[in-house]
Short mmCIF file of C-alpha atoms in Angstrom, two decimals:
data_model
loop_
_atom_site.label_atom_id
_atom_site.label_comp_id
_atom_site.label_asym_id
_atom_site.label_seq_id
_atom_site.Cartn_x
_atom_site.Cartn_y
_atom_site.Cartn_z
CA MET A 206 44.99 -80.17 21.24
CA GLU A 207 46.14 -82.77 23.73
CA GLN A 208 49.30 -82.30 25.74
CA LEU A 209 52.25 -83.29 23.53
CA PHE A 210 55.11 -82.66 25.94
CA HIS A 211 55.92 -84.74 29.00
CA GLU A 212 58.86 -84.18 31.34
CA SER A 213 59.75 -87.87 31.00
CA LEU A 214 60.34 -87.31 27.26
CA ILE A 215 62.74 -84.39 27.75
CA LEU A 216 66.32 -85.63 27.60
CA THR A 217 69.00 -83.07 28.40
CA ASN A 218 72.77 -83.03 28.34
CA LEU A 219 72.93 -85.83 25.75
CA ASN A 220 76.46 -86.86 24.82
CA LEU A 221 76.00 -88.47 21.41
CA ASN A 222 78.25 -89.03 18.41
CA HIS A 223 75.92 -89.94 15.56
CA SER A 224 72.41 -89.07 14.40
CA HIS A 225 71.33 -92.74 14.56
CA GLU A 226 72.43 -92.85 18.20
CA ALA A 227 70.38 -89.73 18.95
CA LEU A 228 67.36 -91.15 17.15
CA LYS A 229 67.64 -94.44 19.04
CA VAL A 230 67.80 -92.77 22.47
CA LEU A 231 64.72 -90.63 21.81
CA ALA A 232 62.77 -93.43 20.09
CA GLN A 233 63.48 -95.73 23.05
CA ALA A 234 62.11 -93.09 25.43
CA LEU A 235 58.90 -92.91 23.38
CA GLN A 236 58.62 -96.68 23.05
CA SER A 237 59.35 -97.51 26.69
CA GLN A 238 56.47 -95.25 27.73
CA GLY A 239 54.07 -96.69 25.17
CA TYR A 240 53.78 -93.68 22.85
CA VAL A 241 55.10 -95.58 19.81
CA LYS A 242 55.18 -99.15 18.54
CA GLU A 243 58.28 -101.35 18.34
CA THR A 244 58.39 -100.60 14.61
CA TYR A 245 58.86 -96.86 15.18
CA TYR A 246 62.67 -96.72 15.31
CA ASP A 247 63.21 -98.73 12.10
CA ALA A 248 60.57 -96.63 10.31
CA LEU A 249 62.24 -93.48 11.63
CA ILE A 250 65.66 -94.52 10.29
CA GLU A 251 64.19 -95.44 6.91
CA ARG A 252 62.39 -92.10 6.67
CA GLU A 253 65.49 -90.18 7.78
CA GLU A 254 67.54 -91.89 5.03
CA ASN A 255 65.02 -90.79 2.39
CA TYR A 256 63.86 -87.46 3.83
CA ALA A 257 66.45 -85.81 6.05
CA THR A 258 65.19 -83.65 8.92
CA GLY A 259 68.12 -81.38 9.85
CA LEU A 260 67.15 -77.71 9.70
CA PRO A 261 69.23 -74.58 10.15
CA GLY A 262 67.94 -72.54 13.06
CA GLU A 263 68.83 -69.03 14.14
CA GLY A 264 72.23 -69.78 15.68
CA ILE A 265 71.32 -73.35 16.72
CA ASN A 266 70.46 -76.13 14.29
CA VAL A 267 67.51 -78.40 14.93
CA ALA A 268 66.26 -81.77 13.67
CA ILE A 269 62.60 -82.75 13.51
CA PRO A 270 62.61 -86.52 12.90
CA HIS A 271 59.36 -88.45 12.68
CA ALA A 272 57.92 -91.68 11.28
CA ASP A 273 54.67 -92.61 9.60
CA PRO A 274 51.61 -92.34 11.89
CA ILE A 275 50.95 -96.11 11.69
CA HIS A 276 53.91 -96.55 14.07
CA VAL A 277 52.42 -94.20 16.71
CA ASN A 278 50.11 -95.19 19.59
CA THR A 279 49.62 -91.78 21.24
CA ASN A 280 50.66 -88.27 20.22
CA ALA A 281 53.82 -87.01 21.91
CA ILE A 282 57.04 -85.11 21.25
CA ALA A 283 60.38 -86.25 22.66
CA ILE A 284 63.04 -83.56 23.05
CA GLY A 285 66.78 -84.11 22.99
CA ILE A 286 69.20 -81.36 24.02
CA CYS A 287 72.71 -82.35 22.91
CA GLN A 288 75.92 -81.37 24.72
CA ASN A 289 77.71 -81.06 21.38
CA PRO A 290 76.40 -80.79 17.82
CA VAL A 291 75.41 -84.11 16.21
CA ASP A 292 75.58 -84.34 12.42
CA PHE A 293 72.23 -84.75 10.68
CA LYS A 294 71.65 -84.61 6.95
CA MET A 295 70.03 -81.35 5.93
CA MET A 296 66.41 -81.34 4.84
CA GLY A 297 66.24 -80.91 1.08
CA ASN A 298 69.99 -81.45 0.57
CA HIS A 299 71.28 -84.90 1.53
CA ASP A 300 74.83 -83.92 0.53
CA GLU A 301 75.06 -81.39 3.33
CA THR A 302 75.16 -82.04 7.07
CA LEU A 303 74.26 -79.77 9.94
CA GLY A 304 75.53 -79.89 13.52
CA VAL A 305 72.22 -80.29 15.36
CA GLU A 306 71.92 -79.36 19.04
CA ILE A 307 68.16 -79.69 19.63
CA ILE A 308 66.03 -82.60 18.42
CA PHE A 309 62.23 -82.54 18.38
CA MET A 310 61.13 -86.13 17.70
CA LEU A 311 57.50 -86.14 16.63
CA ALA A 312 55.17 -89.06 17.30
CA LEU A 313 51.88 -87.88 15.84
CA LYS A 314 48.92 -89.97 14.74
CA ASP A 315 47.10 -87.45 12.58
CA GLY A 316 48.16 -85.20 9.73
CA HIS A 317 46.35 -82.12 11.04
CA ALA A 318 48.26 -82.23 14.33
CA HIS A 319 51.48 -82.82 12.39
CA ILE A 320 51.02 -79.71 10.25
CA ASN A 321 50.04 -77.61 13.28
CA VAL A 322 53.10 -78.73 15.28
CA LEU A 323 55.48 -78.23 12.33
CA SER A 324 54.12 -74.71 11.86
CA GLN A 325 54.78 -73.89 15.53
CA LEU A 326 58.25 -75.46 15.38
CA MET A 327 59.12 -73.27 12.40
CA GLY A 328 58.38 -70.28 14.64
CA VAL A 329 60.76 -71.69 17.26
CA LEU A 330 63.47 -72.15 14.60
CA GLN A 331 63.27 -68.47 13.74
CA ASN A 332 63.54 -67.33 17.36
CA GLU A 333 67.25 -67.19 18.21
CA ALA A 334 66.69 -66.14 21.83
CA LEU A 335 64.27 -69.02 22.41
CA LEU A 336 66.64 -71.58 20.81
CA HIS A 337 69.51 -70.42 23.02
CA LYS A 338 67.24 -70.53 26.06
CA LEU A 339 66.16 -74.10 25.26
CA LYS A 340 69.79 -75.13 24.76
CA SER A 341 70.96 -73.59 28.05
CA ILE A 342 68.20 -74.86 30.39
CA ARG A 343 69.20 -77.94 32.40
CA SER A 344 65.99 -78.43 34.38
CA LYS A 345 63.42 -80.71 32.74
CA SER A 346 60.57 -78.91 34.49
CA GLU A 347 61.77 -75.51 33.27
CA LEU A 348 62.24 -76.84 29.73
CA TYR A 349 58.75 -78.33 29.88
CA GLN A 350 57.31 -74.97 30.96
CA VAL A 351 59.07 -73.03 28.18
CA LEU A 352 58.10 -75.59 25.53
CA THR A 353 54.44 -75.67 26.50
CA GLU A 354 54.31 -71.86 26.36
CA HIS A 355 55.49 -71.88 22.73
CA ILE A 356 54.10 -75.12 21.28
CA HIS A 357 50.62 -76.29 22.17
#
């Protein structure tokens, strides 16, 4: 599989107040580098309203937002590490919110890659030590190295 992570798409120490703000920052990073089309952010918000992406992790909650592949130019994953938890609606239960600290924004063109990446991310969600390590790292290059060791 092609390289999905790029240091330029790893955003650390984000100080955000709302899930839409977090989604905008990450979508802009993807769009400014040509990974997604201009339509990506609006499609992302629409999808998030209908199918929430907040997931409880082992000690740290995660969100895995994504939009339909027609809005993607090239496969990539943008990562957001938040200073403080940002409320996202919980997957499968729109009435409940989770304080999310790590966001994996998927921009994937094909369904097979999508399923493969989601499967690997589920493994990350169940690894408390790895989640805490990802949350505590401040160096983009170190985060990149850890991510590429666990998701490829």
